[in-house]
Amino acid sequence: MRAAAGADRRRADRLLGVASRPAIEPDPPLRREAGWLAVHAVTGIPVAIAVLVACVLVVGAPVATLAWWALPAGESFAYFVPITTWSRALTLPPVFGAVAAGTLWWVAPVLARWHARACRAVLAPSAAAVLTARVERLAATRADALDAHAAELRRIERDLHDGTQARLVTIAIQLGVAQRQRTIAPHLADQLVERARAGVEDALAELRGVARSVYPPILADRGLVGAVHALVADCPAQLRLRAGPLGRLPAAVEGAAYFVVAEALTNIAKHSQAAGGVVELGLASDRLVLVVSDDGTGGADESRGTGLAGIRRRVAALDGEATIASPRGGPTTIRVELPCAS
C-alpha cells in the first residue's frame, strides 16, 4: 500500500512540476494512504478506461474504414454504430476519431492534473506533522552544528597552542638571549634576532592560516564564484566551472559552500583518481544549488572518513540538503542545496 501510494505521489509531483519532496516532510500516515487507494479506485479506473476508449477510437477510425472496404458486398459490421453504407464508413469513424483525439488533447490533461492534485491533497501530511518533523530535524542539526562548532574551536585552540604559541615562546627566548649577548657576542645576538624575525614571519603565516580556516578572506574579496574558481584552478584534475549569476549571498551560505567545494576537491585530488570533472553553481528559487562531479573510480564511503560526514554536518546546520552518490567504478556526484532566504 505504501509503495503504491508513494509511486502515485511521485507521478503527481512530476505531472504538476513540483520539486522533489524535502527530507523534512514526513511520510503520510497509513490511513491517508489507504484513503488514497480507495479514491484512486473510484476515480482513477474510470478515467483510465475513458482514456483507453478514446485511444481505441483514434486508432480504430481508419481501421474501420478499411474494414468496410475489405468486406464482401452486402456485409456490414458495427463500429459503436452499424456501418452499412460507404457514407457511414467514410464519415462516422473519422468523426468518432476526431472527437476522441480532441478529448485526448484537451480533456485528458485536465483530468490528469485534477487527479494529481487530488493525490497530493489526500497524501499531503498535516501541518502539525510537518512542523513536528521540522522541529526534530532542526534539533538534530543544531546538535550536530554545536558538535562541529566545538570541534572547530578545539582545532583552532590546538593550532594556536601547538603552533603559533610555541613559535612565539621560541621568539621570546631568542630575543631574551640576544639581549643578554648584545654586548658580549654581538654576532651571536644578530643571528638570534634574525632567527626571531624569521619565526615572527612563520607565526604570522600560521595565524593567517587559522584565520582562513574560519572564514576565507577570498570570499570577502572575490565572492563565492571567484573563490571557487581559485579552488578549481588549484585542483590537479582538469575541472570545469559552470556558474550562473549569484550576487552576494549570506556569509554563512558562502562559507559553507566554499568548504563543501574545498572538501570535495580534496577528495578528488587524493582518492578519486579522476582526470576531470565539473563544478556547478546556481540559484533555484531561494536556494543555492552546488554540484561537484568527477569521472573517478567512485566508491566513496562516508563511514571511512570525516570529509563527507563533515559536508553533511555543514549543510544540515544551515537546514540544507546533501546528496552523495559514489558507486564503485564512478562517477562520484555531490549535490548540495542551501537555503539563501532568511
Short mmCIF file of C-alpha atoms in Angstrom, two decimals:
data_model
loop_
_atom_site.label_atom_id
_atom_site.label_comp_id
_atom_site.label_asym_id
_atom_site.label_seq_id
_atom_site.Cartn_x
_atom_site.Cartn_y
_atom_site.Cartn_z
CA MET A 1 0.00 0.00 0.00
CA ARG A 2 2.80 2.41 0.92
CA ALA A 3 4.75 1.62 -2.25
CA ALA A 4 1.67 2.14 -4.44
CA ALA A 5 0.79 5.44 -2.75
CA GLY A 6 4.40 6.62 -3.00
CA ALA A 7 4.52 5.82 -6.71
CA ASP A 8 1.30 7.76 -7.28
CA ARG A 9 2.63 10.74 -5.36
CA ARG A 10 5.87 10.81 -7.34
CA ARG A 11 3.88 10.63 -10.56
CA ALA A 12 1.67 13.51 -9.39
CA ASP A 13 4.76 15.58 -8.50
CA ARG A 14 6.25 15.03 -11.96
CA LEU A 15 2.98 15.89 -13.70
CA LEU A 16 2.45 19.08 -11.70
CA GLY A 17 6.09 20.11 -11.91
CA VAL A 18 6.51 20.05 -8.14
CA ALA A 19 10.04 19.84 -6.78
CA SER A 20 11.09 16.65 -5.07
CA ARG A 21 9.74 16.21 -1.58
CA PRO A 22 12.00 17.78 1.06
CA ALA A 23 13.67 15.49 3.53
CA ILE A 24 11.86 17.07 6.50
CA GLU A 25 8.42 16.20 5.14
CA PRO A 26 7.18 13.04 6.87
CA ASP A 27 5.52 10.12 5.17
CA PRO A 28 1.71 10.31 5.28
CA PRO A 29 0.01 8.08 7.86
CA LEU A 30 -1.27 4.71 6.76
CA ARG A 31 -4.92 5.79 6.94
CA ARG A 32 -4.24 8.53 4.35
CA GLU A 33 -2.56 6.04 2.03
CA ALA A 34 -5.47 3.63 2.40
CA GLY A 35 -7.89 6.51 1.73
CA TRP A 36 -5.99 7.49 -1.39
CA LEU A 37 -6.14 3.95 -2.79
CA ALA A 38 -9.90 3.99 -2.27
CA VAL A 39 -10.19 7.38 -4.00
CA HIS A 40 -7.90 6.14 -6.77
CA ALA A 41 -10.05 3.05 -7.32
CA VAL A 42 -13.18 5.20 -7.65
CA THR A 43 -11.72 7.97 -9.82
CA GLY A 44 -8.62 6.60 -11.50
CA ILE A 45 -10.08 3.46 -13.02
CA PRO A 46 -12.99 5.24 -14.82
CA VAL A 47 -10.61 7.92 -16.12
CA ALA A 48 -8.19 5.26 -17.32
CA ILE A 49 -10.99 3.37 -19.09
CA ALA A 50 -12.20 6.59 -20.74
CA VAL A 51 -8.70 7.39 -22.00
CA LEU A 52 -8.27 3.82 -23.27
CA VAL A 53 -11.58 4.03 -25.16
CA ALA A 54 -10.51 7.35 -26.69
CA CYS A 55 -7.23 5.79 -27.83
CA VAL A 56 -9.14 2.89 -29.41
CA LEU A 57 -11.39 5.33 -31.24
CA VAL A 58 -8.44 7.31 -32.60
CA VAL A 59 -6.61 4.21 -33.80
CA GLY A 60 -9.76 2.42 -34.93
CA ALA A 61 -11.15 5.18 -37.15
CA PRO A 62 -9.00 4.44 -40.24
CA VAL A 63 -9.16 0.71 -39.47
CA ALA A 64 -12.97 0.81 -39.56
CA THR A 65 -13.00 2.49 -42.96
CA LEU A 66 -10.51 -0.04 -44.36
CA ALA A 67 -12.51 -2.88 -42.84
CA TRP A 68 -15.67 -1.72 -44.63
CA TRP A 69 -13.73 -1.51 -47.92
CA ALA A 70 -12.39 -5.05 -47.41
CA LEU A 71 -15.74 -6.65 -46.54
CA PRO A 72 -17.62 -8.53 -49.27
CA ALA A 73 -20.59 -6.73 -50.79
CA GLY A 74 -23.71 -6.95 -48.66
CA GLU A 75 -21.80 -7.50 -45.41
CA SER A 76 -21.82 -4.96 -42.51
CA PHE A 77 -20.32 -4.52 -39.06
CA ALA A 78 -20.73 -2.27 -36.03
CA TYR A 79 -18.25 0.42 -35.01
CA PHE A 80 -20.19 1.65 -31.97
CA VAL A 81 -22.95 2.20 -34.54
CA PRO A 82 -23.84 -0.03 -37.50
CA ILE A 83 -21.72 0.59 -40.61
CA THR A 84 -23.88 -0.33 -43.56
CA THR A 85 -23.00 2.15 -46.31
CA TRP A 86 -19.98 3.90 -47.76
CA SER A 87 -21.24 7.24 -46.50
CA ARG A 88 -21.33 5.89 -42.93
CA ALA A 89 -17.91 4.25 -43.33
CA LEU A 90 -16.35 7.50 -44.56
CA THR A 91 -17.97 9.86 -42.04
CA LEU A 92 -18.77 8.18 -38.73
CA PRO A 93 -15.36 6.61 -37.87
CA PRO A 94 -13.43 9.84 -38.69
CA VAL A 95 -15.92 11.86 -36.62
CA PHE A 96 -15.52 9.48 -33.68
CA GLY A 97 -11.74 9.57 -34.12
CA ALA A 98 -11.65 13.40 -34.25
CA VAL A 99 -13.80 13.71 -31.12
CA ALA A 100 -11.60 11.16 -29.33
CA ALA A 101 -8.41 12.93 -30.43
CA GLY A 102 -9.77 16.26 -29.19
CA THR A 103 -10.67 14.62 -25.89
CA LEU A 104 -7.17 13.23 -25.53
CA TRP A 105 -5.60 16.57 -26.45
CA TRP A 106 -7.68 18.91 -24.29
CA VAL A 107 -9.68 16.93 -21.73
CA ALA A 108 -7.24 14.17 -20.72
CA PRO A 109 -4.52 16.59 -19.44
CA VAL A 110 -7.14 18.41 -17.36
CA LEU A 111 -8.33 15.13 -15.86
CA ALA A 112 -4.74 14.05 -15.21
CA ARG A 113 -3.89 17.29 -13.39
CA TRP A 114 -7.11 17.08 -11.40
CA HIS A 115 -6.27 13.52 -10.44
CA ALA A 116 -2.71 14.53 -9.49
CA ARG A 117 -3.94 17.41 -7.32
CA ALA A 118 -6.37 15.06 -5.60
CA CYS A 119 -3.48 12.66 -4.95
CA ARG A 120 -1.35 15.38 -3.35
CA ALA A 121 -4.29 16.69 -1.32
CA VAL A 122 -5.07 13.27 0.15
CA LEU A 123 -1.47 12.20 0.74
CA ALA A 124 -0.14 15.54 1.98
CA PRO A 125 0.84 15.33 5.66
CA SER A 126 -0.83 17.62 8.13
CA ALA A 127 0.73 20.91 9.13
CA ALA A 128 1.32 19.54 12.64
CA ALA A 129 3.20 16.53 11.26
CA VAL A 130 5.35 18.76 9.05
CA LEU A 131 6.09 21.08 11.97
CA THR A 132 6.97 18.15 14.23
CA ALA A 133 9.33 16.69 11.62
CA ARG A 134 10.93 20.08 11.08
CA VAL A 135 11.47 20.61 14.80
CA GLU A 136 13.02 17.16 15.12
CA ARG A 137 15.32 17.82 12.17
CA LEU A 138 16.33 21.25 13.47
CA ALA A 139 17.05 19.78 16.90
CA ALA A 140 19.28 17.13 15.35
CA THR A 141 21.06 19.57 13.04
CA ARG A 142 21.50 22.03 15.90
CA ALA A 143 23.20 19.33 17.96
CA ASP A 144 25.43 18.46 15.00
CA ALA A 145 26.21 22.13 14.46
CA LEU A 146 27.15 22.58 18.12
CA ASP A 147 29.35 19.49 17.97
CA ALA A 148 31.00 20.74 14.79
CA HIS A 149 31.47 24.19 16.33
CA ALA A 150 33.05 22.68 19.44
CA ALA A 151 35.35 20.54 17.30
CA GLU A 152 36.31 23.60 15.25
CA LEU A 153 37.12 25.56 18.41
CA ARG A 154 39.25 22.68 19.70
CA ARG A 155 41.10 22.56 16.38
CA ILE A 156 41.76 26.30 16.43
CA GLU A 157 42.91 26.11 20.05
CA ARG A 158 45.21 23.18 19.21
CA ASP A 159 46.66 25.01 16.21
CA LEU A 160 47.29 28.14 18.25
CA HIS A 161 48.68 26.26 21.24
CA ASP A 162 50.87 23.75 19.42
CA GLY A 163 51.92 26.01 16.54
CA THR A 164 51.70 29.75 17.00
CA GLN A 165 52.16 29.82 20.76
CA ALA A 166 55.22 27.56 20.59
CA ARG A 167 56.75 29.81 17.94
CA LEU A 168 56.09 32.93 19.98
CA VAL A 169 57.69 31.34 23.06
CA THR A 170 60.73 30.45 20.99
CA ILE A 171 60.90 34.00 19.64
CA ALA A 172 60.73 35.41 23.18
CA ILE A 173 63.56 33.13 24.34
CA GLN A 174 65.71 34.04 21.33
CA LEU A 175 65.18 37.75 21.90
CA GLY A 176 65.98 37.38 25.60
CA VAL A 177 69.23 35.55 24.84
CA ALA A 178 70.08 38.09 22.12
CA GLN A 179 69.58 40.94 24.58
CA ARG A 180 71.97 39.34 27.08
CA GLN A 181 74.54 38.58 24.36
CA ARG A 182 74.34 42.01 22.75
CA THR A 183 77.49 43.35 24.47
CA ILE A 184 79.32 40.04 24.92
CA ALA A 185 78.82 38.46 21.48
CA PRO A 186 77.18 40.89 19.05
CA HIS A 187 77.50 38.46 16.14
CA LEU A 188 75.58 35.76 18.05
CA ALA A 189 72.98 38.32 19.06
CA ASP A 190 72.45 39.33 15.46
CA GLN A 191 71.95 35.68 14.48
CA LEU A 192 69.36 35.21 17.24
CA VAL A 193 67.50 38.36 16.19
CA GLU A 194 67.44 37.13 12.58
CA ARG A 195 66.04 33.78 13.71
CA ALA A 196 63.44 35.58 15.77
CA ARG A 197 62.44 37.67 12.75
CA ALA A 198 62.02 34.51 10.66
CA GLY A 199 60.00 32.99 13.49
CA VAL A 200 57.69 36.02 13.52
CA GLU A 201 57.03 35.58 9.79
CA ASP A 202 56.23 31.90 10.32
CA ALA A 203 53.91 32.74 13.23
CA LEU A 204 52.10 35.30 11.10
CA ALA A 205 51.70 32.76 8.31
CA GLU A 206 50.20 30.29 10.78
CA LEU A 207 47.84 32.94 12.13
CA ARG A 208 46.71 33.75 8.58
CA GLY A 209 46.08 30.04 8.02
CA VAL A 210 43.95 29.83 11.15
CA ALA A 211 42.02 32.93 10.09
CA ARG A 212 41.42 31.48 6.61
CA SER A 213 40.06 28.28 8.16
CA VAL A 214 37.43 30.33 9.99
CA TYR A 215 36.32 32.47 7.02
CA PRO A 216 38.48 32.62 3.91
CA PRO A 217 39.29 36.25 3.03
CA ILE A 218 38.96 35.42 -0.67
CA LEU A 219 35.19 35.13 -0.14
CA ALA A 220 35.02 38.73 1.02
CA ASP A 221 37.31 39.90 -1.77
CA ARG A 222 36.04 37.95 -4.78
CA GLY A 223 32.73 36.41 -3.79
CA LEU A 224 31.76 32.77 -3.92
CA VAL A 225 32.26 32.32 -7.68
CA GLY A 226 35.75 33.83 -7.60
CA ALA A 227 36.73 31.79 -4.54
CA VAL A 228 35.50 28.55 -6.13
CA HIS A 229 37.29 29.45 -9.35
CA ALA A 230 40.54 29.68 -7.36
CA LEU A 231 39.89 26.24 -5.81
CA VAL A 232 39.17 24.73 -9.23
CA ALA A 233 42.33 26.25 -10.69
CA ASP A 234 44.46 24.71 -7.90
CA CYS A 235 42.99 21.21 -8.29
CA PRO A 236 45.28 18.78 -10.18
CA ALA A 237 42.30 17.30 -12.06
CA GLN A 238 41.01 19.10 -15.16
CA LEU A 239 37.82 20.60 -13.76
CA ARG A 240 35.30 22.93 -15.41
CA LEU A 241 33.35 25.56 -13.53
CA ARG A 242 29.79 26.40 -14.55
CA ALA A 243 28.38 29.25 -12.52
CA GLY A 244 25.37 31.45 -13.06
CA PRO A 245 24.92 34.93 -11.60
CA LEU A 246 24.77 34.60 -7.82
CA GLY A 247 25.33 38.07 -6.42
CA ARG A 248 26.30 38.28 -2.77
CA LEU A 249 24.82 35.56 -0.61
CA PRO A 250 24.65 35.36 3.19
CA ALA A 251 28.13 34.89 4.66
CA ALA A 252 27.18 31.59 6.31
CA VAL A 253 25.93 30.18 2.99
CA GLU A 254 29.04 31.31 1.11
CA GLY A 255 31.31 29.88 3.80
CA ALA A 256 29.53 26.52 3.85
CA ALA A 257 29.52 26.28 0.03
CA TYR A 258 33.23 27.17 -0.13
CA PHE A 259 34.21 24.50 2.38
CA VAL A 260 31.99 21.91 0.65
CA VAL A 261 33.79 22.57 -2.65
CA ALA A 262 37.18 22.56 -0.92
CA GLU A 263 36.49 19.21 0.75
CA ALA A 264 35.07 17.70 -2.45
CA LEU A 265 38.10 18.80 -4.49
CA THR A 266 40.44 17.47 -1.80
CA ASN A 267 38.76 14.08 -2.12
CA ILE A 268 39.08 14.26 -5.92
CA ALA A 269 42.79 15.04 -5.68
CA LYS A 270 43.59 12.40 -3.05
CA HIS A 271 41.27 9.48 -3.61
CA SER A 272 39.22 9.54 -6.82
CA GLN A 273 41.97 9.13 -9.45
CA ALA A 274 39.82 11.40 -11.61
CA ALA A 275 41.06 13.04 -14.78
CA GLY A 276 38.30 15.61 -14.96
CA GLY A 277 35.02 16.80 -13.56
CA VAL A 278 32.54 19.63 -13.28
CA VAL A 279 31.69 22.11 -10.53
CA GLU A 280 28.30 23.80 -10.95
CA LEU A 281 26.88 26.74 -9.01
CA GLY A 282 23.43 28.21 -9.48
CA LEU A 283 20.32 29.57 -7.84
CA ALA A 284 16.99 27.77 -7.90
CA SER A 285 14.25 29.88 -6.31
CA ASP A 286 15.73 30.84 -2.95
CA ARG A 287 18.26 28.01 -2.75
CA LEU A 288 21.90 27.76 -3.76
CA VAL A 289 22.46 24.57 -5.74
CA LEU A 290 26.02 23.22 -5.78
CA VAL A 291 27.06 20.12 -7.72
CA VAL A 292 30.56 18.61 -7.82
CA SER A 293 31.06 15.57 -10.05
CA ASP A 294 34.13 13.73 -11.30
CA ASP A 295 34.98 10.82 -13.60
CA GLY A 296 36.99 8.93 -10.99
CA THR A 297 36.74 5.41 -9.61
CA GLY A 298 33.97 6.20 -7.13
CA GLY A 299 33.39 4.07 -4.06
CA ALA A 300 33.49 6.98 -1.60
CA ASP A 301 32.28 5.76 1.79
CA GLU A 302 31.15 8.24 4.44
CA SER A 303 31.86 5.74 7.23
CA ARG A 304 35.58 5.54 6.38
CA GLY A 305 36.43 9.21 6.84
CA THR A 306 35.29 12.54 8.18
CA GLY A 307 35.28 14.56 4.94
CA LEU A 308 31.89 13.55 3.54
CA ALA A 309 30.35 13.43 7.01
CA GLY A 310 31.67 16.94 7.57
CA ILE A 311 29.96 18.07 4.36
CA ARG A 312 26.66 16.70 5.61
CA ARG A 313 27.09 18.39 9.01
CA ARG A 314 27.88 21.78 7.47
CA VAL A 315 24.90 21.56 5.12
CA ALA A 316 22.49 20.28 7.78
CA ALA A 317 23.49 23.09 10.14
CA LEU A 318 22.01 25.55 7.61
CA ASP A 319 18.88 23.42 7.07
CA GLY A 320 20.14 22.36 3.66
CA GLU A 321 20.24 19.01 1.88
CA ALA A 322 23.22 16.99 0.67
CA THR A 323 23.06 14.03 -1.71
CA ILE A 324 26.19 11.96 -2.26
CA ALA A 325 26.28 9.28 -4.97
CA SER A 326 29.50 7.36 -5.48
CA PRO A 327 29.02 3.86 -6.91
CA ARG A 328 32.08 1.69 -7.40
CA GLY A 329 33.57 2.46 -10.78
CA GLY A 330 32.29 6.02 -10.62
CA PRO A 331 31.29 8.66 -11.16
CA THR A 332 31.03 10.49 -7.86
CA THR A 333 28.47 13.29 -7.60
CA ILE A 334 27.88 15.54 -4.62
CA ARG A 335 24.78 17.72 -4.79
CA VAL A 336 24.13 20.31 -2.12
CA GLU A 337 21.20 22.69 -1.72
CA LEU A 338 21.46 25.56 0.76
CA PRO A 339 18.60 27.94 1.57
CA CYS A 340 19.55 31.56 0.96
CA ALA A 341 16.46 33.30 2.34
CA SER A 342 16.37 34.26 5.99
#
